[in-house]
CSV table of C-alpha atoms in Angstrom, one decimal:
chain,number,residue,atom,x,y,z
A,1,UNK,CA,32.3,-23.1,10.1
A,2,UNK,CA,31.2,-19.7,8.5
A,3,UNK,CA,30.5,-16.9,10.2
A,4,UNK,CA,27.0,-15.6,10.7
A,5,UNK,CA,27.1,-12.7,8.0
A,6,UNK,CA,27.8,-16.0,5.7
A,7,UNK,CA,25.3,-18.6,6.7
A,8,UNK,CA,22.4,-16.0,6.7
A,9,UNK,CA,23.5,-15.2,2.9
A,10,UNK,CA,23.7,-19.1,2.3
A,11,UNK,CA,20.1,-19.8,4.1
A,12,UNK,CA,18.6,-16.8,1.5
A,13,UNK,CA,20.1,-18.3,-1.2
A,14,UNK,CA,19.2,-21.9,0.0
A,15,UNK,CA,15.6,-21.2,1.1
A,16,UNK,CA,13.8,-18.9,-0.7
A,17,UNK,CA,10.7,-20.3,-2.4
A,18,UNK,CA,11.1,-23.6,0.1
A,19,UNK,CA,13.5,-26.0,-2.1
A,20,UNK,CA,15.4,-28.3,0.6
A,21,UNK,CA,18.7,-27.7,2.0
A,22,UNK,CA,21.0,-27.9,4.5
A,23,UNK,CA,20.7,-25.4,7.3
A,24,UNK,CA,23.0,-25.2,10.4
A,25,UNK,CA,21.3,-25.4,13.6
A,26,UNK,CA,21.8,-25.9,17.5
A,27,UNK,CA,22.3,-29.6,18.3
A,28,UNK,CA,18.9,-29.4,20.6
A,29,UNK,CA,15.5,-27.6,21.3
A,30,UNK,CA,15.0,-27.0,24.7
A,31,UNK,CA,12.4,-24.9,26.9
A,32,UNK,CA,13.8,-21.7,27.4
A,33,UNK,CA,14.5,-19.2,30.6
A,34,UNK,CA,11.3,-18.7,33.3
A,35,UNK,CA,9.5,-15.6,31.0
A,36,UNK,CA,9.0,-18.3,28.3
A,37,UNK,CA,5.7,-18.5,27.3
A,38,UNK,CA,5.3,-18.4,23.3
A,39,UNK,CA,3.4,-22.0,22.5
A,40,UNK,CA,3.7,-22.4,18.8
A,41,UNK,CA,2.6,-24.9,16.2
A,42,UNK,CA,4.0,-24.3,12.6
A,43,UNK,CA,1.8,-25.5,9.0
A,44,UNK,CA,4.3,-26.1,6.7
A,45,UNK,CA,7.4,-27.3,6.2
A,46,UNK,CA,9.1,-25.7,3.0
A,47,UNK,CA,11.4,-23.2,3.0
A,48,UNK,CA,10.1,-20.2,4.6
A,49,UNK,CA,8.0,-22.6,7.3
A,50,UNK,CA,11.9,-24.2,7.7
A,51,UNK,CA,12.9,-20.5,7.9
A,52,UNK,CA,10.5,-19.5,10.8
A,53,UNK,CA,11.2,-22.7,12.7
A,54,UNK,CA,14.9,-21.8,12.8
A,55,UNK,CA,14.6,-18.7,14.4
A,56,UNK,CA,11.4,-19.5,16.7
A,57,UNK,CA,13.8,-22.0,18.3
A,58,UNK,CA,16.2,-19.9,19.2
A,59,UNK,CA,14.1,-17.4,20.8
A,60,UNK,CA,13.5,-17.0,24.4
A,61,UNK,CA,10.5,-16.5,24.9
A,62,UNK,CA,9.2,-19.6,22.7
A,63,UNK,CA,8.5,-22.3,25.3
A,64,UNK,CA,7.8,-25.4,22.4
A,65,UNK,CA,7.6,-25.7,19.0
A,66,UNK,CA,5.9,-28.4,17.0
A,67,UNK,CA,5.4,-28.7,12.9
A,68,UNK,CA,2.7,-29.9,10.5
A,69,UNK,CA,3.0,-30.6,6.6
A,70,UNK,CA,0.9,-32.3,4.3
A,71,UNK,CA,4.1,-33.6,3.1
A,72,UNK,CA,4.1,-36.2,6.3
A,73,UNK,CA,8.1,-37.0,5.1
A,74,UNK,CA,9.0,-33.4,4.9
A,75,UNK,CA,7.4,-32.6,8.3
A,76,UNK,CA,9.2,-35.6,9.7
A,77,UNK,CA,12.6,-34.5,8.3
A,78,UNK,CA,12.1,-31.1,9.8
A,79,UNK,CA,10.8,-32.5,13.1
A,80,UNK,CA,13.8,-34.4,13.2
A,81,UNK,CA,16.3,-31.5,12.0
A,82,UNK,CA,15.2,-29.5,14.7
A,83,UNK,CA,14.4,-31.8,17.3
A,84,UNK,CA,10.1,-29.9,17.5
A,85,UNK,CA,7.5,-31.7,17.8
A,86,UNK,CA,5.1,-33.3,15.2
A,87,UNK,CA,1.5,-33.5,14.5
A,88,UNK,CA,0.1,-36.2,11.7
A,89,UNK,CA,-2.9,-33.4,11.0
A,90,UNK,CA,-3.8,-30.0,10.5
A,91,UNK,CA,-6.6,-30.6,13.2
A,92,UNK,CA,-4.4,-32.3,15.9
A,93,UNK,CA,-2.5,-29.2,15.8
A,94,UNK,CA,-5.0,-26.6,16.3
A,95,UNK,CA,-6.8,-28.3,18.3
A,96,UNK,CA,-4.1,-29.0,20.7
A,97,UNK,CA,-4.8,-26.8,23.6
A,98,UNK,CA,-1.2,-26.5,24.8
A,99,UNK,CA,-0.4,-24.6,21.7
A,100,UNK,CA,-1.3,-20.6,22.2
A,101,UNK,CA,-0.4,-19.2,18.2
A,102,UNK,CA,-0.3,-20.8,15.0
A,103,UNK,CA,2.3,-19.7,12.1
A,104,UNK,CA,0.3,-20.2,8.8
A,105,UNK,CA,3.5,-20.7,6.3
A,106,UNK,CA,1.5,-22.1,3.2
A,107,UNK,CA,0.3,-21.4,-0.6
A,108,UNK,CA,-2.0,-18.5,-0.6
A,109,UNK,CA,-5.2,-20.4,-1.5
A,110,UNK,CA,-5.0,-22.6,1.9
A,111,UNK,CA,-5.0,-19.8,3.4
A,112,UNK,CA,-8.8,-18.7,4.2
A,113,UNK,CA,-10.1,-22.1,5.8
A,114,UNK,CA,-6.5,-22.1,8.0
A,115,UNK,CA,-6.9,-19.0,9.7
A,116,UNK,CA,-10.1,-20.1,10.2
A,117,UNK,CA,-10.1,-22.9,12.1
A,118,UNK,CA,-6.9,-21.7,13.8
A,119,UNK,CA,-8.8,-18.4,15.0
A,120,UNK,CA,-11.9,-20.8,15.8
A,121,UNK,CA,-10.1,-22.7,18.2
A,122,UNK,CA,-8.6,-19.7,19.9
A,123,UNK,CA,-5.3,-19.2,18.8
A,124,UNK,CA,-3.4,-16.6,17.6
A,125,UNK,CA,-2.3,-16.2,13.8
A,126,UNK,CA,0.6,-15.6,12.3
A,127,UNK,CA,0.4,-15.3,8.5
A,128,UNK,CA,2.6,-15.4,5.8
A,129,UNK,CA,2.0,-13.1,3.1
A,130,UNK,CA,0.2,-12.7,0.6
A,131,UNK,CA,-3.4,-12.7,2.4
A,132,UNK,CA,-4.9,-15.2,0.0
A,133,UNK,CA,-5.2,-15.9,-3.7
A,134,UNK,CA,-8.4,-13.8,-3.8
A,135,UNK,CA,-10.3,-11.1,-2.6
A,136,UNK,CA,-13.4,-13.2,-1.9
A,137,UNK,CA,-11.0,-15.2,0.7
A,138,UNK,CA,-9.2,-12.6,1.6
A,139,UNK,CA,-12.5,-10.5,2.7
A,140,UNK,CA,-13.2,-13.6,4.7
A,141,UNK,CA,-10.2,-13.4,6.8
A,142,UNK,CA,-11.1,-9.8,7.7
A,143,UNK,CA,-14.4,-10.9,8.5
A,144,UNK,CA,-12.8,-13.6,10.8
A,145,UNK,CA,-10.4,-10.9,12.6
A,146,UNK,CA,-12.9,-8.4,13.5
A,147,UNK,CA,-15.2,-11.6,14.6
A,148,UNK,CA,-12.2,-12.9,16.9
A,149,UNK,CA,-11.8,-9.9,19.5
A,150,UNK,CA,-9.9,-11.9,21.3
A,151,UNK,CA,-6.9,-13.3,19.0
A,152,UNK,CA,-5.2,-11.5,16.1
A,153,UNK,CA,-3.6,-12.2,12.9
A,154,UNK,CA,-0.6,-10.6,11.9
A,155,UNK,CA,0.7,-10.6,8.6
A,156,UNK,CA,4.2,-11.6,7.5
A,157,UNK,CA,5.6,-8.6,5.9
A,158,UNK,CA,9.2,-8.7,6.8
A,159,UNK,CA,10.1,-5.6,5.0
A,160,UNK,CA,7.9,-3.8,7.7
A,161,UNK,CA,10.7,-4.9,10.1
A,162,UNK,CA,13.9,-4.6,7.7
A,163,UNK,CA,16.5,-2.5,9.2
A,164,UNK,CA,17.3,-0.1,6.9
A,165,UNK,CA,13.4,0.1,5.5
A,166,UNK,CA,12.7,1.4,9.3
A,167,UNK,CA,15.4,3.9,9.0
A,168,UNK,CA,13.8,5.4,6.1
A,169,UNK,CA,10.2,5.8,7.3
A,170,UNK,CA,11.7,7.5,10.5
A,171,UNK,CA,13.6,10.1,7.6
A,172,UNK,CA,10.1,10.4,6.0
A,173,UNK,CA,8.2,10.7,8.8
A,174,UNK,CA,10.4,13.5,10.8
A,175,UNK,CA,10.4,15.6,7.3
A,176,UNK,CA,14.4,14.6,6.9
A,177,UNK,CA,13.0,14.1,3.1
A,178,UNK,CA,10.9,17.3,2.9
A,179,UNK,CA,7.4,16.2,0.9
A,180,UNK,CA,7.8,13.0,-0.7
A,181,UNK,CA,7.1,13.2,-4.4
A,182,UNK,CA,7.9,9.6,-5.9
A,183,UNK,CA,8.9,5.8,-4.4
A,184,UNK,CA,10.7,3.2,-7.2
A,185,UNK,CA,10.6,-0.6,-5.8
A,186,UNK,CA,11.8,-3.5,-7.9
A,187,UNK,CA,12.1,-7.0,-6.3
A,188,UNK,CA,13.7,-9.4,-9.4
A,189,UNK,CA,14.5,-13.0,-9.3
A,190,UNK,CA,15.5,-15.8,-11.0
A,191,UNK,CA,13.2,-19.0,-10.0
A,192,UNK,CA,15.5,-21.4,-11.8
A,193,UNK,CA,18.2,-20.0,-9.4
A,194,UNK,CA,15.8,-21.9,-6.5
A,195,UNK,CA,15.5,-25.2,-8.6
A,196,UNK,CA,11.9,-23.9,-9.6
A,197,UNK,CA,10.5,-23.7,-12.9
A,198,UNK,CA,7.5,-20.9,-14.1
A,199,UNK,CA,4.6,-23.7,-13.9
A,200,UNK,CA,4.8,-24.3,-10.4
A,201,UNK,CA,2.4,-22.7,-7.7
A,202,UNK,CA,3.9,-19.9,-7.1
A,203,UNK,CA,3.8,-18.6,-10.6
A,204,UNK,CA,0.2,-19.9,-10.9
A,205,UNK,CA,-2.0,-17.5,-10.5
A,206,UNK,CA,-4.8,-19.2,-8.9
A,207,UNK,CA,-2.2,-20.8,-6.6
A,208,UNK,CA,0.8,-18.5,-5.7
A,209,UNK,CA,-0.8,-15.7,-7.3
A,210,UNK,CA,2.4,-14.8,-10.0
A,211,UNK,CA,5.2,-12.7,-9.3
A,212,UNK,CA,2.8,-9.8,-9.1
A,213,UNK,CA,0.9,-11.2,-5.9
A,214,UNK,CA,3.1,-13.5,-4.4
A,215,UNK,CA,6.1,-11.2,-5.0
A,216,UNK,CA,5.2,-7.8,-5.5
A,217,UNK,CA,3.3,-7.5,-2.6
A,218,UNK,CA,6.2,-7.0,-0.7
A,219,UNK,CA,6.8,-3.7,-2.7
A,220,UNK,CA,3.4,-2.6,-2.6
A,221,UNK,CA,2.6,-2.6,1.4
A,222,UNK,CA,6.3,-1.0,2.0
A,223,UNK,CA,5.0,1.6,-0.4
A,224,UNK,CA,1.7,2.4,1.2
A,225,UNK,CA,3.4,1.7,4.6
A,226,UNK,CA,6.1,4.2,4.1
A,227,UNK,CA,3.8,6.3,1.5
A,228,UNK,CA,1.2,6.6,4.1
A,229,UNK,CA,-1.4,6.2,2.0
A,230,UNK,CA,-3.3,3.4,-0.1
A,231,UNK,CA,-3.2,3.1,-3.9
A,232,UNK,CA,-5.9,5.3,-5.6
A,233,UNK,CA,-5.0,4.1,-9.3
A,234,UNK,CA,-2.3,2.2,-11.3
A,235,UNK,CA,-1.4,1.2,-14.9
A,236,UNK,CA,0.6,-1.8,-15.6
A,237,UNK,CA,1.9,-4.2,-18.0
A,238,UNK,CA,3.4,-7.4,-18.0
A,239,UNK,CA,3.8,-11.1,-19.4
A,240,UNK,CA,2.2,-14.4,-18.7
A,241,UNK,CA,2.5,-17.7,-19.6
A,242,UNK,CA,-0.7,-20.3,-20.7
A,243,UNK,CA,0.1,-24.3,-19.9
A,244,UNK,CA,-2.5,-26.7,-19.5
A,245,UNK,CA,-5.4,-23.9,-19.1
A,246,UNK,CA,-3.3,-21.9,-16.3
A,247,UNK,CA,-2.0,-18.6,-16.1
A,248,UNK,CA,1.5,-18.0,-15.1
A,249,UNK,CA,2.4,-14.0,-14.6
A,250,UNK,CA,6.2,-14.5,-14.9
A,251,UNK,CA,6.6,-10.3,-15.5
A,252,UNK,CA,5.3,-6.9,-14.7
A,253,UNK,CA,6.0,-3.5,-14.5
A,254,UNK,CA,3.2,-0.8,-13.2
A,255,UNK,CA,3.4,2.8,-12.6
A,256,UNK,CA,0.2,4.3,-10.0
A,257,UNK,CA,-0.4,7.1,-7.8
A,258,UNK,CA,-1.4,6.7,-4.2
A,259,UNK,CA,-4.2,9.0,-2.6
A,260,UNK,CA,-2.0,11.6,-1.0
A,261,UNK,CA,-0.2,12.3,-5.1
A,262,UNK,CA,2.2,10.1,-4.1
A,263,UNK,CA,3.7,8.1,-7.5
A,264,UNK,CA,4.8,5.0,-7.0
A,265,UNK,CA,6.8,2.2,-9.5
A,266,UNK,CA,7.4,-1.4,-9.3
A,267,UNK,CA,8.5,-3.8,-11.4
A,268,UNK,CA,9.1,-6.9,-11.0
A,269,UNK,CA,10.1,-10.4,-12.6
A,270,UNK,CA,10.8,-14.3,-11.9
A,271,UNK,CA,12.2,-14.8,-14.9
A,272,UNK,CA,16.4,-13.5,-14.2
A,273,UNK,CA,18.6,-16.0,-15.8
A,274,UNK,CA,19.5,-18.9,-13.9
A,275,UNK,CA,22.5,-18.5,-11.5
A,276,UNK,CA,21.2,-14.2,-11.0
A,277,UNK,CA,21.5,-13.3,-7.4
A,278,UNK,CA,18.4,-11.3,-6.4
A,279,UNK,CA,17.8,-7.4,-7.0
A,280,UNK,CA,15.4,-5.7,-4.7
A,281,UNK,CA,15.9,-1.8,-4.5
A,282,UNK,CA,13.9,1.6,-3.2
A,283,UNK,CA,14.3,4.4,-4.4
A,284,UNK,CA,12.5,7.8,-2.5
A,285,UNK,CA,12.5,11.2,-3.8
A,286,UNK,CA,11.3,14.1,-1.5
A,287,UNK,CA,12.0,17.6,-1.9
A,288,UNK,CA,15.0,17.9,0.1
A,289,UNK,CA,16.7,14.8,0.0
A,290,UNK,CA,16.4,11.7,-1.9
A,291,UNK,CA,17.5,8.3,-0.7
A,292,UNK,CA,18.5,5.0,-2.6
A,293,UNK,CA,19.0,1.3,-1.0
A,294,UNK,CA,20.0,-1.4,-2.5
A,295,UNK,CA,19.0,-4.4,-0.6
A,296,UNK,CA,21.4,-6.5,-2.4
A,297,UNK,CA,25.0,-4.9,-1.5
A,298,UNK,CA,23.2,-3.7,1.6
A,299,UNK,CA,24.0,0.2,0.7
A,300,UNK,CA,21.4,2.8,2.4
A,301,UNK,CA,22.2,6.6,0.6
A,302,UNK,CA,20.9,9.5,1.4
A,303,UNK,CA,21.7,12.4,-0.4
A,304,UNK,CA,20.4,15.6,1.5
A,305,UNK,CA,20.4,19.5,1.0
A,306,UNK,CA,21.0,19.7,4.4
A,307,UNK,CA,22.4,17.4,7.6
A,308,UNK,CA,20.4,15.1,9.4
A,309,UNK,CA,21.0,13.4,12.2
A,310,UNK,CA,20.9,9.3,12.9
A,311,UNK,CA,21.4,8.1,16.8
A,312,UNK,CA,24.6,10.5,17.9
A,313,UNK,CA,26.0,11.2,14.2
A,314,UNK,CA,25.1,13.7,11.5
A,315,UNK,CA,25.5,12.5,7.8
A,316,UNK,CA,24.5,13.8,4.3
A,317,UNK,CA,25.8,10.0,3.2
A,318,UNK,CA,25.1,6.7,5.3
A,319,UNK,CA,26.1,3.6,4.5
A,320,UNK,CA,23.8,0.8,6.6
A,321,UNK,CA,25.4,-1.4,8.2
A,322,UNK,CA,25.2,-5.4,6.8
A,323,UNK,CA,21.4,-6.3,7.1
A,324,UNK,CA,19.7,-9.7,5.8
A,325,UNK,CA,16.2,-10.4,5.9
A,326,UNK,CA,17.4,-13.8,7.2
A,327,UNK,CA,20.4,-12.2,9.7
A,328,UNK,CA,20.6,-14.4,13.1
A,329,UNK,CA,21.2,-11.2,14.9
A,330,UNK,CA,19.2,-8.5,13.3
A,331,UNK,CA,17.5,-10.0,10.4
A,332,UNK,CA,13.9,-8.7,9.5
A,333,UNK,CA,11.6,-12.3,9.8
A,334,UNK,CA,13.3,-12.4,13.1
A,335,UNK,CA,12.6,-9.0,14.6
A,336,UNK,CA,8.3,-9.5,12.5
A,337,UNK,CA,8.6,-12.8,15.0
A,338,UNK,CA,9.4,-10.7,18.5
A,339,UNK,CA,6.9,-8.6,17.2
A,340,UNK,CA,4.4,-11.4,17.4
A,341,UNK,CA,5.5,-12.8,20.5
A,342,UNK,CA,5.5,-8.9,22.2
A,343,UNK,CA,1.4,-9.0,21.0
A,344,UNK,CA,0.7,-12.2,22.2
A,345,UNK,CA,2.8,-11.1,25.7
A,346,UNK,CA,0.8,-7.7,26.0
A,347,UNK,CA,-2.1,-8.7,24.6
A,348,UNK,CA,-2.3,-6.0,21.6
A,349,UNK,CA,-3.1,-6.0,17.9
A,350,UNK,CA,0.1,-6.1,15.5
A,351,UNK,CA,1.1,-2.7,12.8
A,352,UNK,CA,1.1,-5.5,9.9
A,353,UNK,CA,-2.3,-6.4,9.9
A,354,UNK,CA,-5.2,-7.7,7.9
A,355,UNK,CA,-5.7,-4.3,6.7
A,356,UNK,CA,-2.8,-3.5,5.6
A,357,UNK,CA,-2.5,-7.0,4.1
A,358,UNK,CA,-6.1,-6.4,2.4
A,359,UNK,CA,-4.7,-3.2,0.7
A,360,UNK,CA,-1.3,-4.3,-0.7
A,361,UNK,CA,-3.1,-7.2,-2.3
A,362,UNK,CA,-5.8,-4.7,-3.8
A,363,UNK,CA,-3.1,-3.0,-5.2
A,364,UNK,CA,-1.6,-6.5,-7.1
A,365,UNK,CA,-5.2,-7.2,-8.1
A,366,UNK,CA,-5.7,-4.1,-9.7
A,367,UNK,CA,-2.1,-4.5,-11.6
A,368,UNK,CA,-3.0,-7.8,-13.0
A,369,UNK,CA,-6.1,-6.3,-13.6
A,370,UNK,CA,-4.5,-3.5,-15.9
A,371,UNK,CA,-2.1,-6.0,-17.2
A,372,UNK,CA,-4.9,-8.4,-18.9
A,373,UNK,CA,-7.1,-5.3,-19.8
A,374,UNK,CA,-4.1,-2.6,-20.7
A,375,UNK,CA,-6.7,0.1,-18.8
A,376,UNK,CA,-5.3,2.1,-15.8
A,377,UNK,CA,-7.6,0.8,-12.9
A,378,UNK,CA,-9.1,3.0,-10.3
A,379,UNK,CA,-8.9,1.1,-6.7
């Protein structure tokens, strides 16, 4: 069997954008340990709902686990995979009062009337990003989370909770980096890698949103998260594709400022040729030191005019250690899922929020915006 460092590389290769696979799991489910108290009910079975599930089983504090799809074969197959429970609707699942938080792990425009009904019924939310396909929806769901006082919905933003992304906002936020003067993102891809082709949902962009909103949304909350400040304008270009009267952003590249002078970059494509690996990197440039990672070969530099110091060591170099988003042990959507589980346990609202959410997907309506117009946009 291959080691853990291997199977999380396999299960990121395997999973992303939900094509069906394989994935190595305990033999059973069981009720975990006397602190357990995590009751959760999963929409969606493709391959980031298959994703959660894996690790939600696993963890501790997760007393039962059950899954919904509208794909009643998939959810069946998953049910069965993972020996969790099953619901034939939506509605049997939220309504089931046994079950304290629902994970919402569907396209973007199901989004608005899931969160909803979940909230509605009393539960708490877990959402994958991004917040919806539109801004009339996704104004909705902020209405519905300052109208629920009692629940919270927390968005799935796992590079929030990426080791070596947590690293670097300690460096900028204890001045390690001096004043920051520029942040580079790129997150590239190659759909046909995943089996997927560019006229599928998640290049639509009434569905999925593109690769600018269901992709490089990722890059544009870590920038205003680590930034510390929204997006005041941008300029961007990109391509698209027209089929059958649909848009399908395949490309972009946009270049903005955030409030504080902050400039920021992303580009960002689907379109790598078939076979590509994924390239995600950040650059940051401060005044006194300037720090590269590359999320692929896991590499976290930091070059420095003078020492700094991480846990008991000083560097002017670091390496990170190996870091997945999908790691057993350390991986990112795990440690956003103990996040969840430590608001629902002390009753407190979660860093990745609807706010936050509502801002990064501003920021890819205004650089779709400037694509189709070739205007910078004020946000």
């Amino acid at each position: 069997m291959s080691d853990d460092k291997d199977i999380g590389l396999k299960l990121y290769l395997a999973t992303n954008f939900g094509n069906h696979c394989t994935i190595y799991i305990k033999d059973n489910f069981s009720l975990k340990g006397e602190n357990a108290m995590a009751r959760i009910g999963v929409v969606g079975s493709g391959g980031m709902g298959k994703q959660h599930i894996k690790y939600l089983i696993n963890n501790k504090r997760v007393e039962s686990l059950s899954v919904f799809d509208i794909n009643s074969d998939s959810a069946k197959r998953v049910s069965e995979q993972f020996g969790i429970g099953l619901h034939d609707s939506v509605e049997s699942m939220i309504d089931d009062e046994s079950i304290d938080a629902i994970f919402i792990v569907t396209p973007p425009a199901t989004h608005a009337e899931l969160c909803k009904n979940a909230l509605e019924a009393g539960k708490h939310v877990f959402l994958e990003k991004p917040l919806s396909s539109t801004l009339e929806d996704a104004q909705k769901i902020k209405e519905l989370d300052k109208k629920h006082e009692n629940q919270f919905v927390m968005i799935g933003f796992p590079e929030r909770f990426n080791g070596p992304n947590v690293e670097l906002k300690k460096l900028i936020d204890n001045g390690t980096l001096g004043t920051v003067r520029t942040i580079r993102t790129n997150l590239r891809l190659s759909l046909a890698t995943y089996g997927k082709n560019i006229s599928g949902w998640v290049s639509d962009r009434n569905q999925g949103g593109g690769v600018v909103v269901e992709a490089s949304v990722h890059s544009w909350d870590l920038m205003q998260w680590i930034g510390g400040a929204h997006l005041a304008r941008v300029f961007a270009e990109g391509h698209s594709e027209k089929k059958d009267g649909k848009i399908y952003d395949t490309e972009a590249a946009a270049v903005g400022i955030l409030k504080n002078g902050i400039i920021v970059l992303n580009d960002c494509t689907f379109t790598l040729p078939k076979g590509s690996s994924f390239d995600k990197k950040i650059e940051v440039i401060g005044t006194k030191a300037y720090v590269s990672i590359d999320y692929h070969k896991q590499n976290f530099l930091v070059y420095s005019t003078t020492e700094f110091e991480i846990g008991d060591a000083n560097y002017k170099g670091l390496y990170y250690p190996d870091l997945f988003w999908f790691s057993e042990s350390f991986g990112a959507v795990k440690n956003e899922q103990d996040e969840f589980i430590n608001c629902i346990e002390n009753n407190s609202q979660p860093e990745s929020n609807v706010e936050c959410a509502y801002s990064a997907l501003k920021a890819t309506f205004a650089v779709t915006k400037s694509m189709d117009t070739q205007k910078a946009v004020e946000l």
